[in-house]
Amino acid sequence: MPAKPSWFNLTSLVLGFSFLYLPIVILIVFSFNESRLVTVWAGFSTKWYTALLHNQQLLEAAWVTIKVGAISATLATILGTLAALVLARQGRFLGRTLFSGMIYAPLVMPEVILGLSLLLLFVAIDQNRGVWTIIIAHTTFSMCYVAVVVQSRLSGFDRSLEEAAMDLGCPPVRTFFRITLPQIFPGVAAGWMLAFTLSLDDLVIASFNSGPGSTTLPMKIYSQVRLGVTPEINAICTLLVLLVTLGVIIASILTKRQKLKRIEEERLAAAHL
């Protein structure tokens, strides 16, 4: 029988979740505020969502943010998964310490230093700054998070499944896509969501590496917030929260279905033995 949680644990849980999510709830509530003053409630209204549809600058910034986040998260997931495979499967090799250090460096490196170093790189190679430079920058700092998540998933992976598949004549590449990838898919999906969320949230690195026509939503909000928060900013932030929430729910459903499918396949395989 599970132990009954104490009042201290319940209080700590409530305070912790309140600290994390109460500001988001307030933002969502005031996005439906009738008044232009975001701190004064004047009644329920959806007019700021209608006004948002006519604010081309915010919409363009939101589209750039989503595009950069989706592309950089996909690239970071591919590169981070490959890096995790090397670290988890190759054992000791020449340059492993340097390789792992370079993979984990962005985890502890200040964003100002990372953004400035990437800016100097793009200037040195005479690369015009724009959407693709932001994508490269976001891929650089987010793939290390993917590598950590996927590597932790690979550490508990049963390699006998791969060996059995290759013993039956399955090529290594096909073994990876048919055996390994479905098994580590929850970690890969979690890595993609983490990379996408980090890209949506980034302001410092994008500010260093952006150019004309590549203003992201955090940059746009930061520039407007110094003049005062408007209900339209609350509305666009609410839509982004909804987008991330839906992404997390969809990823959780797919991961659960994948797990149930794998359990069913293992049960059927055991029944045939």
PDB file of N, CA, C and O in Angstrom, residues 5 18 74 81 109 117 123 131 141 189-190 211 245 250 271:
ATOM      1  N   PRO A   5       1.172  10.776   1.368  1.00  0.00           N
ATOM      2  CA  PRO A   5       2.111  11.911   1.330  1.00  0.00           C
ATOM      3  C   PRO A   5       1.889  12.843   2.516  1.00  0.00           C
ATOM      4  O   PRO A   5       0.758  13.067   2.953  1.00  0.00           O
ATOM      5  N   SER A  18       3.385  26.107  -8.389  1.00  0.00           N
ATOM      6  CA  SER A  18       2.879  27.480  -8.468  1.00  0.00           C
ATOM      7  C   SER A  18       3.964  28.430  -8.953  1.00  0.00           C
ATOM      8  O   SER A  18       3.718  29.305  -9.793  1.00  0.00           O
ATOM      9  N   THR A  74      15.501  19.316 -35.764  1.00  0.00           N
ATOM     10  CA  THR A  74      15.679  18.116 -36.588  1.00  0.00           C
ATOM     11  C   THR A  74      17.158  17.842 -36.853  1.00  0.00           C
ATOM     12  O   THR A  74      17.630  16.706 -36.710  1.00  0.00           O
ATOM     13  N   THR A  81      22.041  12.300 -32.103  1.00  0.00           N
ATOM     14  CA  THR A  81      21.874  10.840 -32.051  1.00  0.00           C
ATOM     15  C   THR A  81      23.127  10.133 -32.547  1.00  0.00           C
ATOM     16  O   THR A  81      23.574   9.137 -31.954  1.00  0.00           O
ATOM     17  N   MET A 109      28.888  26.289 -21.357  1.00  0.00           N
ATOM     18  CA  MET A 109      29.431  27.531 -21.900  1.00  0.00           C
ATOM     19  C   MET A 109      28.370  28.632 -21.874  1.00  0.00           C
ATOM     20  O   MET A 109      27.226  28.399 -22.280  1.00  0.00           O
ATOM     21  N   SER A 117      31.256  33.737 -30.481  1.00  0.00           N
ATOM     22  CA  SER A 117      32.182  32.901 -31.253  1.00  0.00           C
ATOM     23  C   SER A 117      31.582  32.504 -32.595  1.00  0.00           C
ATOM     24  O   SER A 117      32.284  32.491 -33.619  1.00  0.00           O
ATOM     25  N   VAL A 123      31.526  35.885 -39.676  1.00  0.00           N
ATOM     26  CA  VAL A 123      32.226  37.048 -40.240  1.00  0.00           C
ATOM     27  C   VAL A 123      33.506  36.606 -40.939  1.00  0.00           C
ATOM     28  O   VAL A 123      33.857  37.096 -42.025  1.00  0.00           O
ATOM     29  N   VAL A 131      18.421  33.729 -41.520  1.00  0.00           N
ATOM     30  CA  VAL A 131      17.724  32.606 -40.903  1.00  0.00           C
ATOM     31  C   VAL A 131      18.636  31.399 -40.767  1.00  0.00           C
ATOM     32  O   VAL A 131      18.666  30.726 -39.730  1.00  0.00           O
ATOM     33  N   PHE A 141      24.247  24.525 -30.352  1.00  0.00           N
ATOM     34  CA  PHE A 141      24.132  24.467 -28.897  1.00  0.00           C
ATOM     35  C   PHE A 141      23.072  23.483 -28.419  1.00  0.00           C
ATOM     36  O   PHE A 141      23.099  23.064 -27.257  1.00  0.00           O
ATOM     37  N   ALA A 189      12.730  11.309 -29.432  1.00  0.00           N
ATOM     38  CA  ALA A 189      11.606  12.262 -29.428  1.00  0.00           C
ATOM     39  C   ALA A 189      11.770  13.294 -28.315  1.00  0.00           C
ATOM     40  O   ALA A 189      11.511  14.486 -28.516  1.00  0.00           O
ATOM     41  N   ALA A 190      12.210  12.845 -27.142  1.00  0.00           N
ATOM     42  CA  ALA A 190      12.437  13.778 -26.036  1.00  0.00           C
ATOM     43  C   ALA A 190      13.552  14.764 -26.380  1.00  0.00           C
ATOM     44  O   ALA A 190      13.469  15.953 -26.061  1.00  0.00           O
ATOM     45  N   GLY A 211      20.069  38.543 -38.877  1.00  0.00           N
ATOM     46  CA  GLY A 211      20.310  39.582 -39.862  1.00  0.00           C
ATOM     47  C   GLY A 211      18.988  40.170 -40.317  1.00  0.00           C
ATOM     48  O   GLY A 211      17.937  39.917 -39.706  1.00  0.00           O
ATOM     49  N   THR A 245       2.667  22.705 -25.771  1.00  0.00           N
ATOM     50  CA  THR A 245       1.872  21.739 -25.007  1.00  0.00           C
ATOM     51  C   THR A 245       1.342  20.636 -25.910  1.00  0.00           C
ATOM     52  O   THR A 245       1.406  19.446 -25.573  1.00  0.00           O
ATOM     53  N   ILE A 250       1.443  15.106 -28.044  1.00  0.00           N
ATOM     54  CA  ILE A 250       1.566  14.210 -29.194  1.00  0.00           C
ATOM     55  C   ILE A 250       2.771  13.290 -29.046  1.00  0.00           C
ATOM     56  O   ILE A 250       2.707  12.089 -29.323  1.00  0.00           O
ATOM     57  N   ALA A 271       5.614 -16.039 -27.304  1.00  0.00           N
ATOM     58  CA  ALA A 271       4.598 -17.068 -27.490  1.00  0.00           C
ATOM     59  C   ALA A 271       4.984 -18.075 -28.576  1.00  0.00           C
ATOM     60  O   ALA A 271       4.568 -19.228 -28.532  1.00  0.00           O
TER      61      ALA A 271
END
